[in-house]
C-alpha cells in the first residue's frame, strides 16, 4: 500500500495499492476524489488519473511524457526530481525516500504542496509519480482557470 497526504492538513489523502505492475487507488475523498489507475510497463508507465491519460516513457534514464495535457519529466529513484508543465508555467518537484517513507514538495515556496507517503515496498519514484498525478487531477484544473 502507498498511503500518504498531498498538501498537508488542508490537502488530500492518497491511497493506492501496488499489485505486481498495477497501481490503483484514489486521491481525495469518496465524493470529490479522483481514481488512479496506472500500469508499469517495460518502457514506462501508462494509465489514467480520473479522466486524464497518463503516458510516460523511459528515455535516457528519465521518465518523459504527459499527464493529461501537461508534459512531465521525472528523474531518479530514491531522490526524485522533475517538472510537470512547460518551461514558463509549470511545477518543479523534488522528493527523497528514506527507508519506506517519502517526503517531497511540488511547486514553489508559496503556492507549492508538500507530500508525504508511506511507500511499503514501492520505490520512491512510484510514490512521486502518484503524488504528481494526484496533484494534476485534484488541483491543476482549478489553477488553469
Short mmCIF file of N, CA, C and O in Angstrom, two decimals:
data_model
loop_
_atom_site.label_atom_id
_atom_site.label_comp_id
_atom_site.label_asym_id
_atom_site.label_seq_id
_atom_site.Cartn_x
_atom_site.Cartn_y
_atom_site.Cartn_z
N UNK A 1 0.83 -1.20 0.00
CA UNK A 1 0.00 0.00 0.00
C UNK A 1 0.87 1.25 0.00
O UNK A 1 1.88 1.31 0.69
N UNK A 2 0.47 2.22 -0.76
CA UNK A 2 1.03 3.56 -0.75
C UNK A 2 -0.01 4.43 -0.07
O UNK A 2 -1.12 4.59 -0.59
N UNK A 3 0.33 4.94 1.08
CA UNK A 3 -0.62 5.76 1.84
C UNK A 3 0.06 7.07 2.15
O UNK A 3 1.20 7.09 2.62
N UNK A 4 -0.63 8.18 1.86
CA UNK A 4 0.00 9.45 2.13
C UNK A 4 -0.94 10.62 2.07
O UNK A 4 -2.15 10.47 2.02
N UNK A 5 -0.31 11.77 2.06
CA UNK A 5 -1.04 13.04 2.10
C UNK A 5 -0.38 14.01 1.15
O UNK A 5 0.85 14.14 1.13
N UNK A 6 -1.18 14.71 0.39
CA UNK A 6 -0.74 15.74 -0.52
C UNK A 6 -1.32 17.06 -0.06
O UNK A 6 -2.53 17.19 0.06
N UNK A 7 -0.47 18.03 0.27
CA UNK A 7 -0.96 19.35 0.63
C UNK A 7 -1.14 19.59 2.11
O UNK A 7 -1.79 20.56 2.51
N UNK A 8 -0.61 18.74 2.97
CA UNK A 8 -0.67 18.98 4.41
C UNK A 8 -2.07 18.86 4.97
O UNK A 8 -2.93 18.17 4.42
N UNK A 9 -2.34 19.59 6.06
CA UNK A 9 -3.61 19.49 6.78
C UNK A 9 -4.81 19.89 5.92
O UNK A 9 -5.89 19.35 6.07
N UNK A 10 -4.62 20.83 5.01
CA UNK A 10 -5.71 21.28 4.14
C UNK A 10 -5.74 20.53 2.82
O UNK A 10 -6.47 20.92 1.91
N UNK A 11 -4.98 19.46 2.71
CA UNK A 11 -4.83 18.75 1.44
C UNK A 11 -5.71 17.53 1.31
O UNK A 11 -6.84 17.50 1.79
N UNK A 12 -5.14 16.50 0.70
CA UNK A 12 -5.89 15.32 0.32
C UNK A 12 -5.18 14.05 0.75
O UNK A 12 -3.96 13.96 0.68
N UNK A 13 -5.95 13.06 1.14
CA UNK A 13 -5.40 11.73 1.38
C UNK A 13 -5.21 11.04 0.04
O UNK A 13 -5.99 11.24 -0.90
N UNK A 14 -4.18 10.22 -0.05
CA UNK A 14 -3.92 9.43 -1.24
C UNK A 14 -3.67 8.00 -0.76
O UNK A 14 -2.85 7.77 0.12
N UNK A 15 -4.41 7.06 -1.35
CA UNK A 15 -4.27 5.65 -1.00
C UNK A 15 -4.23 4.84 -2.29
O UNK A 15 -5.18 4.88 -3.07
N UNK A 16 -3.15 4.14 -2.49
CA UNK A 16 -3.01 3.29 -3.68
C UNK A 16 -2.46 1.93 -3.28
O UNK A 16 -1.72 1.80 -2.33
N UNK A 17 -2.81 0.96 -4.09
CA UNK A 17 -2.35 -0.40 -3.90
C UNK A 17 -1.44 -0.75 -5.08
O UNK A 17 -1.78 -0.48 -6.23
N UNK A 18 -0.29 -1.30 -4.77
CA UNK A 18 0.64 -1.76 -5.79
C UNK A 18 0.49 -3.28 -5.86
O UNK A 18 0.82 -3.99 -4.92
N UNK A 19 -0.05 -3.76 -6.98
CA UNK A 19 -0.30 -5.19 -7.17
C UNK A 19 0.45 -5.64 -8.42
O UNK A 19 -0.04 -5.44 -9.54
N UNK A 20 1.66 -6.17 -8.21
CA UNK A 20 2.50 -6.52 -9.35
C UNK A 20 2.93 -5.26 -10.07
O UNK A 20 3.58 -4.40 -9.50
N UNK A 21 2.50 -5.11 -11.32
CA UNK A 21 2.81 -3.92 -12.11
C UNK A 21 1.67 -2.92 -12.15
O UNK A 21 1.76 -1.91 -12.86
N UNK A 22 0.60 -3.18 -11.42
CA UNK A 22 -0.57 -2.29 -11.44
C UNK A 22 -0.62 -1.44 -10.18
O UNK A 22 -0.38 -1.92 -9.07
N UNK A 23 -0.93 -0.17 -10.37
CA UNK A 23 -1.11 0.78 -9.27
C UNK A 23 -2.54 1.28 -9.37
O UNK A 23 -2.93 1.85 -10.39
N UNK A 24 -3.34 1.06 -8.32
CA UNK A 24 -4.71 1.53 -8.34
C UNK A 24 -5.06 2.11 -6.99
O UNK A 24 -4.58 1.65 -5.96
N UNK A 25 -5.89 3.14 -7.02
CA UNK A 25 -6.29 3.76 -5.77
C UNK A 25 -7.07 5.03 -6.00
O UNK A 25 -7.68 5.23 -7.06
N UNK A 26 -7.01 5.91 -4.98
CA UNK A 26 -7.83 7.12 -5.00
C UNK A 26 -7.09 8.25 -4.30
O UNK A 26 -6.44 8.04 -3.28
N UNK A 27 -7.23 9.43 -4.84
CA UNK A 27 -6.72 10.65 -4.23
C UNK A 27 -7.92 11.51 -3.87
O UNK A 27 -8.80 11.73 -4.70
N UNK A 28 -7.96 11.99 -2.64
CA UNK A 28 -9.11 12.77 -2.20
C UNK A 28 -10.16 11.86 -1.59
O UNK A 28 -9.97 10.66 -1.44
N UNK A 29 -11.29 12.44 -1.27
CA UNK A 29 -12.35 11.71 -0.59
C UNK A 29 -13.23 10.91 -1.53
O UNK A 29 -13.03 10.87 -2.74
N UNK A 30 -14.26 10.28 -0.96
CA UNK A 30 -15.17 9.45 -1.74
C UNK A 30 -15.96 10.25 -2.75
O UNK A 30 -16.18 9.81 -3.87
N UNK A 31 -16.41 11.45 -2.36
CA UNK A 31 -17.26 12.23 -3.26
C UNK A 31 -16.45 13.08 -4.25
O UNK A 31 -16.76 13.11 -5.43
N UNK A 32 -15.45 13.78 -3.76
CA UNK A 32 -14.71 14.70 -4.62
C UNK A 32 -13.36 14.14 -5.05
O UNK A 32 -12.58 14.84 -5.68
N UNK A 33 -13.08 12.89 -4.74
CA UNK A 33 -11.79 12.31 -5.06
C UNK A 33 -11.68 11.88 -6.51
O UNK A 33 -12.64 11.93 -7.28
N UNK A 34 -10.48 11.47 -6.88
CA UNK A 34 -10.19 11.03 -8.24
C UNK A 34 -9.53 9.66 -8.20
O UNK A 34 -8.64 9.41 -7.38
N UNK A 35 -9.96 8.77 -9.09
CA UNK A 35 -9.38 7.43 -9.18
C UNK A 35 -8.05 7.47 -9.91
O UNK A 35 -7.87 8.25 -10.85
N UNK A 36 -7.14 6.61 -9.49
CA UNK A 36 -5.83 6.47 -10.12
C UNK A 36 -5.68 5.02 -10.58
O UNK A 36 -5.87 4.10 -9.78
N UNK A 37 -5.37 4.84 -11.85
CA UNK A 37 -5.11 3.51 -12.42
C UNK A 37 -3.90 3.61 -13.32
O UNK A 37 -3.97 4.23 -14.40
N UNK A 38 -2.78 3.05 -12.90
CA UNK A 38 -1.54 3.10 -13.67
C UNK A 38 -0.98 1.69 -13.81
O UNK A 38 -1.22 0.84 -12.96
N UNK A 39 -0.23 1.48 -14.88
CA UNK A 39 0.44 0.21 -15.08
C UNK A 39 1.89 0.47 -15.47
O UNK A 39 2.18 1.25 -16.37
N UNK A 40 2.79 -0.21 -14.76
CA UNK A 40 4.20 -0.12 -15.07
C UNK A 40 4.49 -1.11 -16.19
O UNK A 40 4.16 -2.29 -16.07
N UNK A 41 5.07 -0.62 -17.28
CA UNK A 41 5.39 -1.46 -18.42
C UNK A 41 6.91 -1.57 -18.55
O UNK A 41 7.64 -0.95 -17.80
N UNK A 42 7.36 -2.31 -19.52
CA UNK A 42 8.80 -2.43 -19.76
C UNK A 42 9.42 -1.12 -20.22
O UNK A 42 10.61 -0.89 -20.05
N UNK A 43 8.60 -0.24 -20.79
CA UNK A 43 9.12 1.01 -21.34
C UNK A 43 8.67 2.26 -20.60
O UNK A 43 9.00 3.36 -21.01
N UNK A 44 7.90 2.13 -19.51
CA UNK A 44 7.44 3.30 -18.78
C UNK A 44 6.21 3.02 -17.94
O UNK A 44 6.08 1.96 -17.34
N UNK A 45 5.30 3.99 -17.91
CA UNK A 45 4.07 3.89 -17.14
C UNK A 45 2.93 4.43 -18.01
O UNK A 45 3.06 5.47 -18.66
N UNK A 46 1.81 3.72 -18.01
CA UNK A 46 0.64 4.15 -18.76
C UNK A 46 -0.59 4.01 -17.87
O UNK A 46 -0.58 3.24 -16.91
N UNK A 47 -1.64 4.76 -18.17
CA UNK A 47 -2.88 4.64 -17.40
C UNK A 47 -3.67 5.92 -17.42
O UNK A 47 -3.64 6.69 -18.39
N UNK A 48 -4.34 6.18 -16.28
CA UNK A 48 -5.15 7.39 -16.18
C UNK A 48 -5.30 7.80 -14.72
O UNK A 48 -5.15 6.98 -13.81
N UNK A 49 -5.58 9.07 -14.55
CA UNK A 49 -5.96 9.61 -13.26
C UNK A 49 -7.24 10.39 -13.52
O UNK A 49 -7.26 11.29 -14.38
N UNK A 50 -8.34 9.99 -12.89
CA UNK A 50 -9.67 10.49 -13.21
C UNK A 50 -9.90 10.22 -14.70
O UNK A 50 -9.77 9.08 -15.12
N UNK A 51 -10.18 11.22 -15.49
CA UNK A 51 -10.38 11.01 -16.93
C UNK A 51 -9.15 11.40 -17.75
O UNK A 51 -9.18 11.38 -18.98
N UNK A 52 -8.08 11.79 -17.08
CA UNK A 52 -6.88 12.27 -17.77
C UNK A 52 -5.92 11.11 -18.07
O UNK A 52 -5.58 10.34 -17.17
N UNK A 53 -5.44 11.01 -19.29
CA UNK A 53 -4.48 9.95 -19.62
C UNK A 53 -3.10 10.24 -19.04
O UNK A 53 -2.70 11.40 -18.91
N UNK A 54 -2.40 9.18 -18.70
CA UNK A 54 -1.02 9.25 -18.23
C UNK A 54 -0.19 8.35 -19.13
O UNK A 54 -0.50 7.17 -19.27
N UNK A 55 0.84 8.91 -19.76
CA UNK A 55 1.73 8.14 -20.61
C UNK A 55 3.14 8.69 -20.45
O UNK A 55 3.42 9.80 -20.88
N UNK A 56 4.00 7.94 -19.77
CA UNK A 56 5.39 8.33 -19.62
C UNK A 56 6.27 7.17 -20.07
O UNK A 56 5.97 6.02 -19.80
N UNK A 57 7.34 7.52 -20.78
CA UNK A 57 8.24 6.51 -21.32
C UNK A 57 9.63 6.71 -20.77
O UNK A 57 10.07 7.85 -20.56
N UNK A 58 10.35 5.62 -20.59
CA UNK A 58 11.73 5.66 -20.13
C UNK A 58 12.63 6.02 -21.30
O UNK A 58 12.68 5.30 -22.30
N UNK A 59 13.31 7.17 -21.19
CA UNK A 59 14.23 7.64 -22.22
C UNK A 59 15.47 8.21 -21.55
O UNK A 59 15.36 9.14 -20.75
N UNK A 60 16.62 7.64 -21.86
CA UNK A 60 17.89 8.13 -21.32
C UNK A 60 17.89 8.24 -19.79
O UNK A 60 18.37 9.21 -19.22
N UNK A 61 17.30 7.24 -19.12
CA UNK A 61 17.29 7.21 -17.66
C UNK A 61 16.27 8.12 -17.01
O UNK A 61 16.27 8.28 -15.79
N UNK A 62 15.37 8.74 -17.79
CA UNK A 62 14.32 9.60 -17.26
C UNK A 62 12.96 9.09 -17.72
O UNK A 62 12.86 8.44 -18.76
N UNK A 63 11.94 9.41 -16.96
CA UNK A 63 10.57 9.17 -17.42
C UNK A 63 10.08 10.47 -18.03
O UNK A 63 10.05 11.51 -17.36
N UNK A 64 9.71 10.43 -19.30
CA UNK A 64 9.30 11.61 -20.03
C UNK A 64 7.97 11.32 -20.71
O UNK A 64 7.81 10.26 -21.34
N UNK A 65 7.00 12.23 -20.58
CA UNK A 65 5.72 12.01 -21.24
C UNK A 65 4.71 13.06 -20.90
O UNK A 65 5.03 14.24 -20.76
N UNK A 66 3.46 12.60 -20.73
CA UNK A 66 2.33 13.50 -20.49
C UNK A 66 1.46 12.98 -19.35
O UNK A 66 1.23 11.78 -19.21
N UNK A 67 0.96 13.93 -18.56
CA UNK A 67 -0.12 13.70 -17.61
C UNK A 67 -1.22 14.65 -18.06
O UNK A 67 -1.06 15.86 -17.97
N UNK A 68 -2.31 14.10 -18.59
CA UNK A 68 -3.32 14.96 -19.21
C UNK A 68 -2.68 15.72 -20.35
O UNK A 68 -2.05 15.13 -21.22
N UNK A 69 -2.79 17.05 -20.31
CA UNK A 69 -2.21 17.87 -21.37
C UNK A 69 -0.88 18.51 -20.97
O UNK A 69 -0.35 19.34 -21.68
N UNK A 70 -0.33 18.10 -19.82
CA UNK A 70 0.92 18.67 -19.33
C UNK A 70 2.09 17.71 -19.55
O UNK A 70 1.96 16.51 -19.36
N UNK A 71 3.24 18.27 -19.90
CA UNK A 71 4.47 17.49 -20.00
C UNK A 71 4.96 17.12 -18.61
O UNK A 71 4.74 17.87 -17.65
N UNK A 72 5.62 15.99 -18.51
CA UNK A 72 6.25 15.58 -17.25
C UNK A 72 7.63 15.00 -17.55
O UNK A 72 7.81 14.29 -18.53
N UNK A 73 8.57 15.35 -16.69
CA UNK A 73 9.91 14.76 -16.70
C UNK A 73 10.20 14.36 -15.26
O UNK A 73 10.07 15.18 -14.35
N UNK A 74 10.58 13.11 -15.05
CA UNK A 74 10.86 12.60 -13.71
C UNK A 74 12.21 11.89 -13.75
O UNK A 74 12.43 11.04 -14.61
N UNK A 75 13.12 12.29 -12.83
CA UNK A 75 14.47 11.73 -12.78
C UNK A 75 14.75 11.15 -11.40
O UNK A 75 14.44 11.80 -10.41
N UNK A 76 15.40 9.99 -11.37
CA UNK A 76 15.85 9.42 -10.10
C UNK A 76 14.99 8.29 -9.62
O UNK A 76 13.92 8.02 -10.15
N UNK A 77 15.49 7.63 -8.57
CA UNK A 77 14.78 6.50 -7.97
C UNK A 77 14.46 6.80 -6.51
O UNK A 77 13.31 6.83 -6.10
N UNK A 78 15.49 7.05 -5.69
CA UNK A 78 15.30 7.38 -4.28
C UNK A 78 15.22 8.88 -4.05
O UNK A 78 14.44 9.36 -3.24
N UNK A 79 16.05 9.63 -4.74
CA UNK A 79 15.96 11.10 -4.76
C UNK A 79 15.41 11.44 -6.13
O UNK A 79 16.06 11.24 -7.15
N UNK A 80 14.18 11.94 -6.14
CA UNK A 80 13.46 12.14 -7.39
C UNK A 80 13.26 13.64 -7.62
O UNK A 80 12.83 14.36 -6.72
N UNK A 81 13.58 14.09 -8.83
CA UNK A 81 13.35 15.48 -9.21
C UNK A 81 12.62 15.48 -10.54
O UNK A 81 12.62 14.50 -11.27
N UNK A 82 12.02 16.62 -10.87
CA UNK A 82 11.36 16.71 -12.16
C UNK A 82 10.52 17.95 -12.29
O UNK A 82 10.60 18.87 -11.48
N UNK A 83 9.72 17.94 -13.34
CA UNK A 83 8.86 19.09 -13.65
C UNK A 83 7.58 18.59 -14.31
O UNK A 83 7.60 17.70 -15.16
N UNK A 84 6.48 19.20 -13.90
CA UNK A 84 5.17 18.99 -14.51
C UNK A 84 4.79 20.30 -15.17
O UNK A 84 4.74 21.33 -14.50
N UNK A 85 4.56 20.29 -16.47
CA UNK A 85 4.19 21.50 -17.19
C UNK A 85 5.31 21.99 -18.07
O UNK A 85 6.36 21.35 -18.20
N UNK A 86 5.11 23.15 -18.64
CA UNK A 86 6.07 23.72 -19.57
C UNK A 86 7.15 24.52 -18.89
O UNK A 86 7.22 24.62 -17.67
N UNK A 87 7.98 25.14 -19.72
CA UNK A 87 9.11 25.92 -19.21
C UNK A 87 8.66 27.18 -18.48
O UNK A 87 9.30 27.60 -17.51
N UNK A 88 7.57 27.80 -18.92
CA UNK A 88 7.12 29.05 -18.30
C UNK A 88 6.10 28.80 -17.21
O UNK A 88 6.21 29.32 -16.10
N UNK A 89 5.09 28.00 -17.50
CA UNK A 89 4.07 27.67 -16.50
C UNK A 89 4.21 26.19 -16.17
O UNK A 89 3.99 25.34 -17.02
N UNK A 90 4.61 25.91 -14.96
CA UNK A 90 4.78 24.53 -14.55
C UNK A 90 5.15 24.44 -13.09
O UNK A 90 5.25 25.44 -12.40
N UNK A 91 5.34 23.22 -12.62
CA UNK A 91 5.62 22.95 -11.22
C UNK A 91 6.82 22.03 -11.12
O UNK A 91 6.79 20.90 -11.63
N UNK A 92 7.88 22.50 -10.48
CA UNK A 92 9.02 21.65 -10.19
C UNK A 92 8.66 20.77 -9.01
O UNK A 92 7.84 21.15 -8.16
N UNK A 93 9.28 19.60 -8.93
CA UNK A 93 9.08 18.76 -7.75
C UNK A 93 10.38 18.08 -7.37
O UNK A 93 11.26 17.86 -8.20
N UNK A 94 10.47 17.79 -6.08
CA UNK A 94 11.62 17.08 -5.53
C UNK A 94 11.12 16.20 -4.39
O UNK A 94 10.23 16.61 -3.64
N UNK A 95 11.66 15.00 -4.29
CA UNK A 95 11.26 14.08 -3.22
C UNK A 95 12.46 13.23 -2.81
O UNK A 95 13.35 12.97 -3.62
N UNK A 96 12.46 12.82 -1.56
CA UNK A 96 13.54 12.00 -1.03
C UNK A 96 12.94 10.81 -0.28
O UNK A 96 12.09 10.99 0.59
N UNK A 97 13.39 9.62 -0.65
CA UNK A 97 12.97 8.41 0.04
C UNK A 97 13.96 8.11 1.16
O UNK A 97 15.16 8.15 0.96
N UNK A 98 13.42 7.82 2.34
CA UNK A 98 14.22 7.37 3.49
C UNK A 98 13.56 6.11 4.02
O UNK A 98 12.54 6.18 4.69
N UNK A 99 14.13 4.97 3.66
CA UNK A 99 13.51 3.70 4.04
C UNK A 99 12.20 3.53 3.31
O UNK A 99 12.14 3.60 2.09
N UNK A 100 11.11 3.37 4.07
CA UNK A 100 9.80 3.21 3.46
C UNK A 100 9.01 4.52 3.43
O UNK A 100 7.84 4.53 3.08
N UNK A 101 9.65 5.63 3.81
CA UNK A 101 8.98 6.94 3.82
C UNK A 101 9.47 7.80 2.66
O UNK A 101 10.64 7.75 2.28
N UNK A 102 8.57 8.59 2.10
CA UNK A 102 8.89 9.53 1.03
C UNK A 102 8.36 10.90 1.43
O UNK A 102 7.20 11.04 1.81
N UNK A 103 9.23 11.90 1.35
CA UNK A 103 8.84 13.28 1.66
C UNK A 103 9.23 14.14 0.47
O UNK A 103 10.34 14.02 -0.06
N UNK A 104 8.31 15.03 0.04
CA UNK A 104 8.63 15.86 -1.11
C UNK A 104 7.80 17.13 -1.16
O UNK A 104 6.97 17.40 -0.30
N UNK A 105 8.08 17.90 -2.20
CA UNK A 105 7.37 19.17 -2.46
C UNK A 105 7.17 19.33 -3.95
O UNK A 105 8.08 19.10 -4.74
N UNK A 106 5.99 19.76 -4.30
CA UNK A 106 5.63 20.03 -5.68
C UNK A 106 5.27 21.51 -5.77
O UNK A 106 4.41 21.99 -5.05
N UNK A 107 5.99 22.27 -6.59
CA UNK A 107 5.73 23.69 -6.73
C UNK A 107 6.65 24.52 -5.86
O UNK A 107 7.56 24.01 -5.21
N UNK A 108 6.40 25.81 -5.84
CA UNK A 108 7.27 26.76 -5.15
C UNK A 108 7.00 26.88 -3.67
O UNK A 108 6.16 26.20 -3.10
N UNK A 109 7.71 27.81 -3.05
CA UNK A 109 7.64 28.02 -1.61
C UNK A 109 6.25 28.48 -1.17
O UNK A 109 5.72 28.01 -0.17
N UNK A 110 5.64 29.39 -1.92
CA UNK A 110 4.35 29.96 -1.51
C UNK A 110 3.18 29.11 -1.97
O UNK A 110 2.31 28.76 -1.19
N UNK A 111 3.14 28.78 -3.25
CA UNK A 111 1.98 28.08 -3.81
C UNK A 111 2.17 26.58 -3.94
O UNK A 111 1.30 25.88 -4.45
N UNK A 112 3.28 26.05 -3.48
CA UNK A 112 3.56 24.63 -3.61
C UNK A 112 2.80 23.78 -2.63
O UNK A 112 2.12 24.26 -1.73
N UNK A 113 2.93 22.48 -2.82
CA UNK A 113 2.27 21.49 -1.95
C UNK A 113 3.30 20.48 -1.48
O UNK A 113 4.03 19.90 -2.28
N UNK A 114 3.34 20.27 -0.16
CA UNK A 114 4.16 19.21 0.40
C UNK A 114 3.42 17.89 0.22
O UNK A 114 2.19 17.85 0.17
N UNK A 115 4.17 16.81 0.13
CA UNK A 115 3.55 15.49 0.15
C UNK A 115 4.42 14.54 0.96
O UNK A 115 5.63 14.71 1.08
N UNK A 116 3.75 13.57 1.56
CA UNK A 116 4.43 12.58 2.39
C UNK A 116 3.70 11.26 2.21
O UNK A 116 2.48 11.19 2.28
N UNK A 117 4.49 10.19 1.97
CA UNK A 117 3.91 8.88 1.73
C UNK A 117 4.63 7.81 2.54
O UNK A 117 5.84 7.88 2.72
N UNK A 118 3.88 6.82 2.95
CA UNK A 118 4.44 5.56 3.40
C UNK A 118 4.39 4.66 2.18
O UNK A 118 3.32 4.40 1.62
N UNK A 119 5.57 4.21 1.72
CA UNK A 119 5.68 3.52 0.44
C UNK A 119 5.46 2.01 0.49
O UNK A 119 5.24 1.40 -0.55
N UNK A 120 5.56 1.43 1.65
CA UNK A 120 5.55 -0.03 1.70
C UNK A 120 6.77 -0.54 0.97
O UNK A 120 7.89 -0.10 1.22
N UNK A 121 6.58 -1.38 -0.03
CA UNK A 121 7.71 -1.93 -0.78
C UNK A 121 7.99 -1.17 -2.08
O UNK A 121 8.88 -1.53 -2.84
N UNK A 122 7.22 -0.12 -2.37
CA UNK A 122 7.38 0.62 -3.62
C UNK A 122 8.61 1.53 -3.57
O UNK A 122 8.96 2.06 -2.52
N UNK A 123 9.27 1.74 -4.71
CA UNK A 123 10.38 2.70 -4.76
C UNK A 123 9.88 4.14 -4.75
O UNK A 123 8.72 4.41 -5.07
N UNK A 124 10.78 5.06 -4.43
CA UNK A 124 10.42 6.48 -4.32
C UNK A 124 9.85 7.08 -5.58
O UNK A 124 8.97 7.94 -5.52
N UNK A 125 10.32 6.64 -6.75
CA UNK A 125 9.82 7.24 -7.99
C UNK A 125 8.34 6.95 -8.20
O UNK A 125 7.63 7.78 -8.75
N UNK A 126 7.88 5.80 -7.73
CA UNK A 126 6.46 5.48 -7.87
C UNK A 126 5.62 6.40 -6.97
O UNK A 126 4.61 6.95 -7.40
N UNK A 127 6.04 6.58 -5.73
CA UNK A 127 5.33 7.49 -4.83
C UNK A 127 5.30 8.91 -5.37
O UNK A 127 4.28 9.60 -5.29
N UNK A 128 6.41 9.35 -5.94
CA UNK A 128 6.47 10.70 -6.51
C UNK A 128 5.53 10.82 -7.70
O UNK A 128 4.80 11.82 -7.83
N UNK A 129 5.53 9.83 -8.58
CA UNK A 129 4.63 9.86 -9.73
C UNK A 129 3.17 9.89 -9.29
O UNK A 129 2.36 10.65 -9.82
N UNK A 130 2.82 9.10 -8.28
CA UNK A 130 1.45 9.10 -7.76
C UNK A 130 1.10 10.48 -7.20
O UNK A 130 0.00 10.99 -7.45
N UNK A 131 2.01 11.10 -6.46
CA UNK A 131 1.75 12.45 -5.92
C UNK A 131 1.52 13.46 -7.04
O UNK A 131 0.61 14.28 -6.97
N UNK A 132 2.32 13.39 -8.08
CA UNK A 132 2.21 14.35 -9.18
C UNK A 132 0.90 14.16 -9.95
O UNK A 132 0.21 15.13 -10.26
N UNK A 133 0.52 12.91 -10.25
CA UNK A 133 -0.73 12.71 -10.99
C UNK A 133 -1.94 13.05 -10.12
O UNK A 133 -2.93 13.57 -10.63
N UNK A 134 -1.85 12.81 -8.81
CA UNK A 134 -2.93 13.21 -7.90
C UNK A 134 -3.07 14.73 -7.88
O UNK A 134 -4.18 15.26 -7.96
N UNK A 135 -1.95 15.43 -7.79
CA UNK A 135 -1.97 16.89 -7.83
C UNK A 135 -2.61 17.38 -9.13
O UNK A 135 -3.46 18.27 -9.12
N UNK A 136 -2.21 16.80 -10.24
CA UNK A 136 -2.77 17.21 -11.53
C UNK A 136 -4.28 17.05 -11.53
O UNK A 136 -5.01 17.97 -11.91
N UNK A 137 -4.78 15.91 -11.11
CA UNK A 137 -6.21 15.64 -11.16
C UNK A 137 -7.01 16.49 -10.17
O UNK A 137 -8.11 16.92 -10.49
N UNK A 138 -6.45 16.75 -9.00
CA UNK A 138 -7.19 17.46 -7.96
C UNK A 138 -7.05 18.97 -8.01
O UNK A 138 -7.98 19.69 -7.69
N UNK A 139 -5.88 19.47 -8.38
CA UNK A 139 -5.63 20.90 -8.26
C UNK A 139 -5.31 21.61 -9.56
O UNK A 139 -5.58 22.79 -9.69
N UNK A 140 -4.73 20.95 -10.49
CA UNK A 140 -4.31 21.61 -11.71
C UNK A 140 -5.46 22.25 -12.49
O UNK A 140 -5.36 23.37 -12.91
N UNK A 141 -6.59 21.59 -12.69
CA UNK A 141 -7.67 22.24 -13.43
C UNK A 141 -8.16 23.53 -12.77
O UNK A 141 -8.48 24.48 -13.44
N UNK A 142 -8.13 23.59 -11.44
CA UNK A 142 -8.56 24.81 -10.74
C UNK A 142 -7.56 25.94 -10.96
O UNK A 142 -7.93 27.10 -11.06
N UNK A 143 -6.28 25.63 -11.06
CA UNK A 143 -5.28 26.69 -11.24
C UNK A 143 -5.21 27.15 -12.68
O UNK A 143 -4.68 28.21 -12.96
N UNK A 144 -5.75 26.38 -13.61
CA UNK A 144 -5.68 26.74 -15.03
C UNK A 144 -6.77 27.72 -15.44
O UNK A 144 -6.72 28.29 -16.51
N UNK A 145 -7.76 27.94 -14.59
CA UNK A 145 -8.88 28.82 -14.95
C UNK A 145 -8.50 30.27 -14.92
O UNK A 145 -7.68 30.72 -14.25
#
